[in-house]
Tab-separated table of C-alpha atoms in Angstrom:
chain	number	residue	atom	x	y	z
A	1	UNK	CA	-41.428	-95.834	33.662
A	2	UNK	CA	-40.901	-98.548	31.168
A	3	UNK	CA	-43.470	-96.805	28.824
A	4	UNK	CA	-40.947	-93.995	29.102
A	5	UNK	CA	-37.531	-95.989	28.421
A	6	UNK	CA	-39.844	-96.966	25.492
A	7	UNK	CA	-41.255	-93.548	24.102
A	8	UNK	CA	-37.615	-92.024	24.768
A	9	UNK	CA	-35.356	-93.121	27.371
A	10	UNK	CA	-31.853	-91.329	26.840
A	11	UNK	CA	-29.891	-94.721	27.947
A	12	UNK	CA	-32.024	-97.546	25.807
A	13	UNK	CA	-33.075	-98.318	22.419
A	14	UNK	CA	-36.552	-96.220	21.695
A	15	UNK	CA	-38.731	-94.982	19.727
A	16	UNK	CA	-37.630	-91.002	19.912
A	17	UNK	CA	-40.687	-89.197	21.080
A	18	UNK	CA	-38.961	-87.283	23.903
A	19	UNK	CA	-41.665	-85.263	24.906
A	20	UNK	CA	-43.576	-87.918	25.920
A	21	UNK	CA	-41.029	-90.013	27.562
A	22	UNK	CA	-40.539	-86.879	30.070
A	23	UNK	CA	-44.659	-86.695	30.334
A	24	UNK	CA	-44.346	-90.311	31.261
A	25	UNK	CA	-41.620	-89.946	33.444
A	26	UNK	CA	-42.965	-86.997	35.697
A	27	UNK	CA	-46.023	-89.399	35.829
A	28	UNK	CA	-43.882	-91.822	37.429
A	29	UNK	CA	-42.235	-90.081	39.397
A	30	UNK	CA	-45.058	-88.011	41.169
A	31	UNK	CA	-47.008	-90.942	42.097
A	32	UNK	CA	-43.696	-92.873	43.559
A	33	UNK	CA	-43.166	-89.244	45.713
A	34	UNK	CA	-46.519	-89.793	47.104
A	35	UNK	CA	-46.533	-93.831	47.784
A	36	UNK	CA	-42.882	-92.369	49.565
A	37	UNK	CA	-44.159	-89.792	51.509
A	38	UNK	CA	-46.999	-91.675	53.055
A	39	UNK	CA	-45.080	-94.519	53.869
A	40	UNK	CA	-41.012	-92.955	54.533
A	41	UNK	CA	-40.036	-96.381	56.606
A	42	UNK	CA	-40.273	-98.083	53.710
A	43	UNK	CA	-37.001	-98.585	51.698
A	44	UNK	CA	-39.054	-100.103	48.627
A	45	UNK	CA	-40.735	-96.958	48.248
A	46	UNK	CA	-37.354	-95.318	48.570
A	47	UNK	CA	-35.506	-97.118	46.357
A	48	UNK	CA	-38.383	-96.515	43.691
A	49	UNK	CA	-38.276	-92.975	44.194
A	50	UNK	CA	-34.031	-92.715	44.019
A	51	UNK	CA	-34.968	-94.676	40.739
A	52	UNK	CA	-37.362	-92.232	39.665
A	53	UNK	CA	-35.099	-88.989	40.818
A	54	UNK	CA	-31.996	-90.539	38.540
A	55	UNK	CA	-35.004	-91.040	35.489
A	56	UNK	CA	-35.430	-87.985	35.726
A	57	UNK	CA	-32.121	-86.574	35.818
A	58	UNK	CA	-31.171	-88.202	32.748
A	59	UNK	CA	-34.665	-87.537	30.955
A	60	UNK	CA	-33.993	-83.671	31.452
A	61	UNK	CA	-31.127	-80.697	30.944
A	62	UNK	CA	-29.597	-77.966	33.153
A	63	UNK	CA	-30.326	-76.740	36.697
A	64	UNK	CA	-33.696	-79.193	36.943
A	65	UNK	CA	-31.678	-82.419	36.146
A	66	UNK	CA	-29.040	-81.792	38.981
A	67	UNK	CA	-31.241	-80.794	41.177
A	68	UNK	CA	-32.776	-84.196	40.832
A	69	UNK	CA	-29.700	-86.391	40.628
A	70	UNK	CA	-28.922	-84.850	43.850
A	71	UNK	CA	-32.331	-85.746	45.379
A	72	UNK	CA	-31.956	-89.133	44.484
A	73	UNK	CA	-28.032	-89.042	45.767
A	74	UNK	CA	-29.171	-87.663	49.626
A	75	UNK	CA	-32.176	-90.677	49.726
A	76	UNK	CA	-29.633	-92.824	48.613
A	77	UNK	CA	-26.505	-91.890	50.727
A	78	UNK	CA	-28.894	-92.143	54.010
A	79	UNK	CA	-29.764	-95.402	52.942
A	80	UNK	CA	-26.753	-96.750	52.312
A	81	UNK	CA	-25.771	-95.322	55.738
A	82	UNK	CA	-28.397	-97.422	57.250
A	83	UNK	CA	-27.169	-100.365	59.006
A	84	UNK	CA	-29.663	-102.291	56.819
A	85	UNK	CA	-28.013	-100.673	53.500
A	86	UNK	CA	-28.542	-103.211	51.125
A	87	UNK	CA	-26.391	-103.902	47.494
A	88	UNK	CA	-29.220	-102.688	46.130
A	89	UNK	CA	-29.178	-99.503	47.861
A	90	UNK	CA	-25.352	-99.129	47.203
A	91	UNK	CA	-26.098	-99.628	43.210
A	92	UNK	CA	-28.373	-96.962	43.248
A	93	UNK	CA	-25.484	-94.312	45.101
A	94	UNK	CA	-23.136	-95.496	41.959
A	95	UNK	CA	-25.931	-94.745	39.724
A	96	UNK	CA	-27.088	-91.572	41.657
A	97	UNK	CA	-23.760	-90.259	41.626
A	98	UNK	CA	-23.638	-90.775	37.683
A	99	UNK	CA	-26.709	-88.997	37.097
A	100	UNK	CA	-25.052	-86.248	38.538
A	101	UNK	CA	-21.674	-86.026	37.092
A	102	UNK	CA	-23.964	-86.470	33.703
A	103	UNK	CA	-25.989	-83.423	34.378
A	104	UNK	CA	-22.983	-81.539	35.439
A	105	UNK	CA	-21.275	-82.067	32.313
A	106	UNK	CA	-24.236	-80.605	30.727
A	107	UNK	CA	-24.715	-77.665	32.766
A	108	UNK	CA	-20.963	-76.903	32.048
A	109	UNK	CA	-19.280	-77.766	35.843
A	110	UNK	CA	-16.704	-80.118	34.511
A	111	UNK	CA	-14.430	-79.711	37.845
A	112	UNK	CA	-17.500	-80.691	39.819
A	113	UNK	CA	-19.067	-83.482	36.922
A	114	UNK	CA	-15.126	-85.252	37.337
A	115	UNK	CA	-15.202	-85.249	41.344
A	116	UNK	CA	-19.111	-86.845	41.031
A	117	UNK	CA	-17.835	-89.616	38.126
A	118	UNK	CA	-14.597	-89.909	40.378
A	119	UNK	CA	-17.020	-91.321	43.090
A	120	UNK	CA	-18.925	-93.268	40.309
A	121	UNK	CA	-15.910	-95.436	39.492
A	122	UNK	CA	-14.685	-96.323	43.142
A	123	UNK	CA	-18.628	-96.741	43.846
A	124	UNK	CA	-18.989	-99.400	40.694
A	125	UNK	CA	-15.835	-100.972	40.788
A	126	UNK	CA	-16.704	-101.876	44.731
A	127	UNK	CA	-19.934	-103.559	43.389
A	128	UNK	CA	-17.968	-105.473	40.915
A	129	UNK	CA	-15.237	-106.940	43.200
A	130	UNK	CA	-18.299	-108.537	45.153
A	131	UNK	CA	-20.131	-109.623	41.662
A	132	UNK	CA	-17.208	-109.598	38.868
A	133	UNK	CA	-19.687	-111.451	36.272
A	134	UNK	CA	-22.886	-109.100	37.382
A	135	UNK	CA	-23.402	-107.353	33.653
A	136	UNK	CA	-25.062	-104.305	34.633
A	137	UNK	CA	-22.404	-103.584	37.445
A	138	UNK	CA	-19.849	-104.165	34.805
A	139	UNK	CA	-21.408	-101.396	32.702
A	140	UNK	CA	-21.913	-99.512	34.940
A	141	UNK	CA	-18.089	-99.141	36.111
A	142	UNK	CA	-17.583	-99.138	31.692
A	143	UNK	CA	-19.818	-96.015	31.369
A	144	UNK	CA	-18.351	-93.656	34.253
A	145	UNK	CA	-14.767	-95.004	33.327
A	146	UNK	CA	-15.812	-93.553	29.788
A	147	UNK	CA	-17.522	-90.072	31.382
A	148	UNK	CA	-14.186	-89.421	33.301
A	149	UNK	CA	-12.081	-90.074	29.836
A	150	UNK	CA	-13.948	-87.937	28.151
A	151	UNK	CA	-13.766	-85.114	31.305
A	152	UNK	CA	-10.251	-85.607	30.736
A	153	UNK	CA	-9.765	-85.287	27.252
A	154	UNK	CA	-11.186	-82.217	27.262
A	155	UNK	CA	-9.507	-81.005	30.026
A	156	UNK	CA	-6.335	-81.817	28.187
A	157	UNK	CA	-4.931	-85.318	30.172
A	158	UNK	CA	-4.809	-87.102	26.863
A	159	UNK	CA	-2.555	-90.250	28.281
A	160	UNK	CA	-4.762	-90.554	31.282
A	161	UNK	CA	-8.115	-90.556	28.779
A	162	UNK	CA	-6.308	-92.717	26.458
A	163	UNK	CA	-5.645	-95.487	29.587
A	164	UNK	CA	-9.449	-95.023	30.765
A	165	UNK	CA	-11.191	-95.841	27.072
A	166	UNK	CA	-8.650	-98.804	26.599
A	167	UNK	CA	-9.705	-100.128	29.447
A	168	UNK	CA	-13.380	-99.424	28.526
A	169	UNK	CA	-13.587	-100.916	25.231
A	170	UNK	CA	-12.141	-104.198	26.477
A	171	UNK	CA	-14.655	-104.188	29.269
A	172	UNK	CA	-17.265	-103.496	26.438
A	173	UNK	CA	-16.056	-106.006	23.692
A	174	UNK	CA	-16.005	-108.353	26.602
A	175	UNK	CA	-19.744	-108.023	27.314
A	176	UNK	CA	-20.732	-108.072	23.648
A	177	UNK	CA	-18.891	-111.827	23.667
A	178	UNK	CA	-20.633	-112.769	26.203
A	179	UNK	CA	-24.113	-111.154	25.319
A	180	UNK	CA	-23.947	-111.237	21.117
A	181	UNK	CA	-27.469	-111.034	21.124
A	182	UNK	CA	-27.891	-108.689	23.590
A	183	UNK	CA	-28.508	-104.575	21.489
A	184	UNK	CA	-27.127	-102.616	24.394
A	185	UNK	CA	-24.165	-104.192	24.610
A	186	UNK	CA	-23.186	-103.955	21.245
A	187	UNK	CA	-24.380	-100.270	20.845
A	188	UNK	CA	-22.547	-99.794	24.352
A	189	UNK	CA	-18.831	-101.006	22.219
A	190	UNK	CA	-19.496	-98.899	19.296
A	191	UNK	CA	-20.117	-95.291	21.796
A	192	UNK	CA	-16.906	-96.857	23.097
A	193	UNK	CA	-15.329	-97.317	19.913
A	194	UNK	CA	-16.384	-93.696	18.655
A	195	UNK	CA	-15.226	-91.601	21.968
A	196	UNK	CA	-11.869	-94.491	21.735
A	197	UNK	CA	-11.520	-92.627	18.097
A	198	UNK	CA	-12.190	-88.997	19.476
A	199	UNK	CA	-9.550	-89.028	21.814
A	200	UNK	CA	-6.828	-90.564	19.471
A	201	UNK	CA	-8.141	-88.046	16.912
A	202	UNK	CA	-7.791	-84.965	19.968
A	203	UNK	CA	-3.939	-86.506	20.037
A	204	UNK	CA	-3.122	-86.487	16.697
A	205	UNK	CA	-3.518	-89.855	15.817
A	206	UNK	CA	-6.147	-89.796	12.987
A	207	UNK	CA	-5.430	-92.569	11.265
A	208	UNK	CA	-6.569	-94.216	14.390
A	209	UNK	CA	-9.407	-92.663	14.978
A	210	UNK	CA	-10.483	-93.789	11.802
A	211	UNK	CA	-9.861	-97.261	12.248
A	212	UNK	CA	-12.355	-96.761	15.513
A	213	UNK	CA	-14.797	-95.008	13.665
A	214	UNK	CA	-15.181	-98.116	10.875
A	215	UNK	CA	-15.117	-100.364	13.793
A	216	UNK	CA	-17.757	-98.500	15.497
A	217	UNK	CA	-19.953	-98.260	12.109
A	218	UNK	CA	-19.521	-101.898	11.251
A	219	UNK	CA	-21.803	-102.343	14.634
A	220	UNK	CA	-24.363	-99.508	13.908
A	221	UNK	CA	-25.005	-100.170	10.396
A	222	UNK	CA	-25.583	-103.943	11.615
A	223	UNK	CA	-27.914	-102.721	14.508
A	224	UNK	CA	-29.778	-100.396	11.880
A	225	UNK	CA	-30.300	-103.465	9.842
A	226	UNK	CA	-32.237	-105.296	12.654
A	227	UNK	CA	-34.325	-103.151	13.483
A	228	UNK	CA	-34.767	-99.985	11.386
A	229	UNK	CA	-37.626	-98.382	14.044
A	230	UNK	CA	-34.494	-97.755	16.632
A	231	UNK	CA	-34.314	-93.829	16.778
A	232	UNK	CA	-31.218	-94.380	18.521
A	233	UNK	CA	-29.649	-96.748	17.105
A	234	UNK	CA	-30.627	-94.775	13.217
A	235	UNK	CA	-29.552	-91.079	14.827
A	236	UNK	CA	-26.091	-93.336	15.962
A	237	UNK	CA	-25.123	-94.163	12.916
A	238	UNK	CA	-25.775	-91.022	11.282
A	239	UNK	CA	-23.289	-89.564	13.857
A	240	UNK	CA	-20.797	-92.183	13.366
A	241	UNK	CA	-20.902	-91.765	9.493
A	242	UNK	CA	-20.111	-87.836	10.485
A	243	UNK	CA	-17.324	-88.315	12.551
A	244	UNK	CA	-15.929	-90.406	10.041
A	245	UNK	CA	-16.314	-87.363	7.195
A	246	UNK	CA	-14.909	-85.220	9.735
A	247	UNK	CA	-11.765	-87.673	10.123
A	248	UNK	CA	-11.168	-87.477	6.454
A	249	UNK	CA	-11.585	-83.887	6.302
A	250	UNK	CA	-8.551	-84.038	8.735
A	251	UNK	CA	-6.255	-85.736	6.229
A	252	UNK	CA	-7.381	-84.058	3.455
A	253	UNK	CA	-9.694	-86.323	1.627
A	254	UNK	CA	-12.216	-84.101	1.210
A	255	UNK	CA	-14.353	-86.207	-1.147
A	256	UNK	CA	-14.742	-89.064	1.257
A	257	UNK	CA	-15.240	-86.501	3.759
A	258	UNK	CA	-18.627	-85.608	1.512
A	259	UNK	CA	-19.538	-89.332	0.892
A	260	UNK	CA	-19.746	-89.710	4.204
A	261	UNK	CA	-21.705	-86.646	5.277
A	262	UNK	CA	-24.266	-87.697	2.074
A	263	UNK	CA	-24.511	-91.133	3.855
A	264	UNK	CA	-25.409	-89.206	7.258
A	265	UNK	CA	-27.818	-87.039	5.657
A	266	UNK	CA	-29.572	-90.055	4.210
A	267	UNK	CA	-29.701	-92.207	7.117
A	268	UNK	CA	-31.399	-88.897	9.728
A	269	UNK	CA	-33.762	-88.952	6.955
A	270	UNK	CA	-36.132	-85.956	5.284
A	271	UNK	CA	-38.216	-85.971	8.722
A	272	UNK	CA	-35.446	-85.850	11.047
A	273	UNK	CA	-35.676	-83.949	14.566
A	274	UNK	CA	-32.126	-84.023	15.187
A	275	UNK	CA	-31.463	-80.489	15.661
A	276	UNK	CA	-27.961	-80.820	16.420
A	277	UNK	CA	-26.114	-83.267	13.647
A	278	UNK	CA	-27.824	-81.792	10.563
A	279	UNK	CA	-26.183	-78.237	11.153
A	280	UNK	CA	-22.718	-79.650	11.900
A	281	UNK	CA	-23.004	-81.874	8.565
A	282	UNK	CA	-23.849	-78.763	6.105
A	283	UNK	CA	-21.744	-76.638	7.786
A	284	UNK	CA	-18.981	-79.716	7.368
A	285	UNK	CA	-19.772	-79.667	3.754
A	286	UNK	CA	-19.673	-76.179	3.107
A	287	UNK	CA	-15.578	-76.791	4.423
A	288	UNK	CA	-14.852	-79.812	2.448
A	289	UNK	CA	-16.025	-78.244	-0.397
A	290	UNK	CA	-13.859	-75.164	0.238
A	291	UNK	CA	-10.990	-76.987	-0.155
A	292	UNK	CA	-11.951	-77.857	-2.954
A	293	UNK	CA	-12.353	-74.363	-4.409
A	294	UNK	CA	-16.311	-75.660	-5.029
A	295	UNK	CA	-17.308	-72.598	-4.257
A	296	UNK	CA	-20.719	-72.180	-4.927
A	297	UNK	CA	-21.847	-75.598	-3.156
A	298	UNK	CA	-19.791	-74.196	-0.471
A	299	UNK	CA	-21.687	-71.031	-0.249
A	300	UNK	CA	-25.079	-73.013	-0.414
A	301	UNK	CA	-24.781	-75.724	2.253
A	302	UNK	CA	-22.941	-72.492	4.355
A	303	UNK	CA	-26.268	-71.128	3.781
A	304	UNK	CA	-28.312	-74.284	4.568
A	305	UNK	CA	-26.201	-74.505	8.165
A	306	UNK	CA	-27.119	-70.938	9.469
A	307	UNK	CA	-30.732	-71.056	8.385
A	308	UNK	CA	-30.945	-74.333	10.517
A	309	UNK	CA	-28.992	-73.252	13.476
A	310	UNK	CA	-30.734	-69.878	13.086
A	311	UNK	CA	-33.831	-71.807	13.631
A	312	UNK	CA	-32.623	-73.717	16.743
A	313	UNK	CA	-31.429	-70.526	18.306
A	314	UNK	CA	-34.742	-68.509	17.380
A	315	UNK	CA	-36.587	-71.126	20.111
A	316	UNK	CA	-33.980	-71.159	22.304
A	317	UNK	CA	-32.271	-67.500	22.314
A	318	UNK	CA	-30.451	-68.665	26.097
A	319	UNK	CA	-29.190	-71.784	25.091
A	320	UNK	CA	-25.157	-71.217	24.459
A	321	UNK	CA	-24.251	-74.069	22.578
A	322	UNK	CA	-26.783	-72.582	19.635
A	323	UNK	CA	-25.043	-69.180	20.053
A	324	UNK	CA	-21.807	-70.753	19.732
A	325	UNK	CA	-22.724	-72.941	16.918
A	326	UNK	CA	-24.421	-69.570	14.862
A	327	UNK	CA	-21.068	-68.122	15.398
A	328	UNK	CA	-19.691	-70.980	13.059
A	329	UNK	CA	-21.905	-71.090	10.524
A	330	UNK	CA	-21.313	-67.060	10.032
A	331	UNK	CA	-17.436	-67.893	9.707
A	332	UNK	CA	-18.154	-70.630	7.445
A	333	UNK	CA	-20.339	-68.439	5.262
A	334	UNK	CA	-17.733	-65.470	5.272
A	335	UNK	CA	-15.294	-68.266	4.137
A	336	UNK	CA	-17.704	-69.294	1.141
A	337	UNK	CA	-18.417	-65.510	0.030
A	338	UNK	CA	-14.618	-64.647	-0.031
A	339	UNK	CA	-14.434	-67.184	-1.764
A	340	UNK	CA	-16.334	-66.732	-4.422
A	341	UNK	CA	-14.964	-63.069	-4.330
């Protein structure tokens, strides 16, 4: 499993080869459901196993990575029912329980994603009254904190959101002070920072979003800097340099809006596999440049947006959010041709 985290893991810094991170992982995981199986008094093996389940859960999308959060929640709700359970075995619930709110999200069951991170919380913040200076407990209660803001964003309970990420980015600035060294934590305060911005942006504060967003790309550009190999850390700050054009776009400056989606171009790079940020930033252009009644490098990026999301719906025709995105890139292109009409 650590050759996975290092090949691809969703959560840590890596080195972006996906594929083989979920070879890796199903490696892993069928040799732990063997060592399990002939040995099921063991709670080493078990733990291992609920270890392997959550891997998995956050390695994959859909119906699959449910269906193995909830294998690893069952193992570890009997063990924690045990009247051996051990800390250890109540960690792994709070992180079982995560993995499937996380999945949920992604298979679209917010209702049931909020109930699981719901859990997550009181589960974590348990751990932490027993172990208040335990790191990973602490960002562990950080991250579902931040998963049930951003359920409730969405779902339209701003204020409550807006309470949850406060709380979050002070938890996260105050592991960064304590770890400065440490990459996760720092990369932990700038996700922070940027979903902070989001939900200011989602209640009208922009301006404030911004100031996130330059807070948040302060860190990345820093993390870039030390150690330019980070897939992660290189695809973050390409997002974070987006989300600050699309900011700008929002109070009309239009030609920071482009610098910035230039700068996120640049930093994906010519050999990029990030299907998903490279179709938002052209199709981002294509808008700014509307406004600015640029209408023939509004038609072309326009043009540039549907032939890449095209592409990502040609090789996966089922997946909705392609559909959805194709739809956008067609009313951005009818925008540029009126345009230019």
């Amino acid at each position: 499993h650590k050759l996975a985290d290092v090949l691809g893991s969703q959560a840590e810094a890596n080195l972006g080869e996906r594929e083989a991170a979920l070879s890796a992982h199903r490696k892993g995981l069928a040799i732990r459901e063997r060592l399990a199986a002939d040995a099921p008094g063991d709670p080493t093996r078990q733990d291992r196993l609920v270890e392997s389940y959550i891997d998995m859960a956050h390695a994959l999308q859909g119906p699959e990575a449910v269906e193995h959060a909830r294998r690893a929640l069952a193992i570890a709700e009997r063990l924690v029912g045990l009247e051996s359970g051990s800390e250890l075995n109540k960690r792994l619930w709070a992180r079982a329980l995560y993995a499937e709110g996380s999945a949920l999200v992604v298979s679209g069951d917010l209702p049931a994603a909020k109930t699981s991170f719901e859990k997550a919380t009181e589960a974590f913040e348990t751990l932490l009254a027993a172990a208040p200076k335990d790191a990973s407990t602490l960002r562990g209660v950080s991250m579902a904190h931040k998963r049930l803001a951003a359920i409730l964003a969405k779902q339209g309970e701003l204020p409550a959101a807006l309470g949850h990420y406060r709380k979050v980015v002070a938890w996260d600035q105050a592991r960064a002070a304590e770890s400065p060294t440490s990459v996760e934590a720092r990369y932990d305060l700038s996700v922070s920072l940027v979903d902070f911005g989001w939900a200011l942006a989602q209640s009208g504060d922009q301006r404030g979003a911004l100031e996130q967003y330059q807070r948040a790309l302060g860190i990345r550009e820093t993390l870039v800097r030390t150690d330019a190999g980070n897939a992660r850390a290189r695809d973050g700050l390409a997002s974070v340099l987006a989300r600050l054009g699309h900011a700008s776009q929002d109070i009309g400056r239009h030609r920071d809006a482009l610098a910035y989606y230039q700068r996120a171009e640049q930093t994906l790079g010519p050999q990029t596999t990030n299907r998903d940020l490279l179709p938002n930033i052209y199709r981002a252009r294509s808008a700014s440049y509307a406004e600015l009644r640029r209408w023939d490098q509004a038609l072309s990026w326009a043009r540039a947006a549907l032939q890449l999301g095209s592409a990502s719906l040609a090789s996966e025709p089922t997946n909705a959010s392609f559909r959805i995105r194709v739809a956008w890139e067609q009313v951005t292109l009818g925008r540029a041709l009126l345009g230019l009409a």
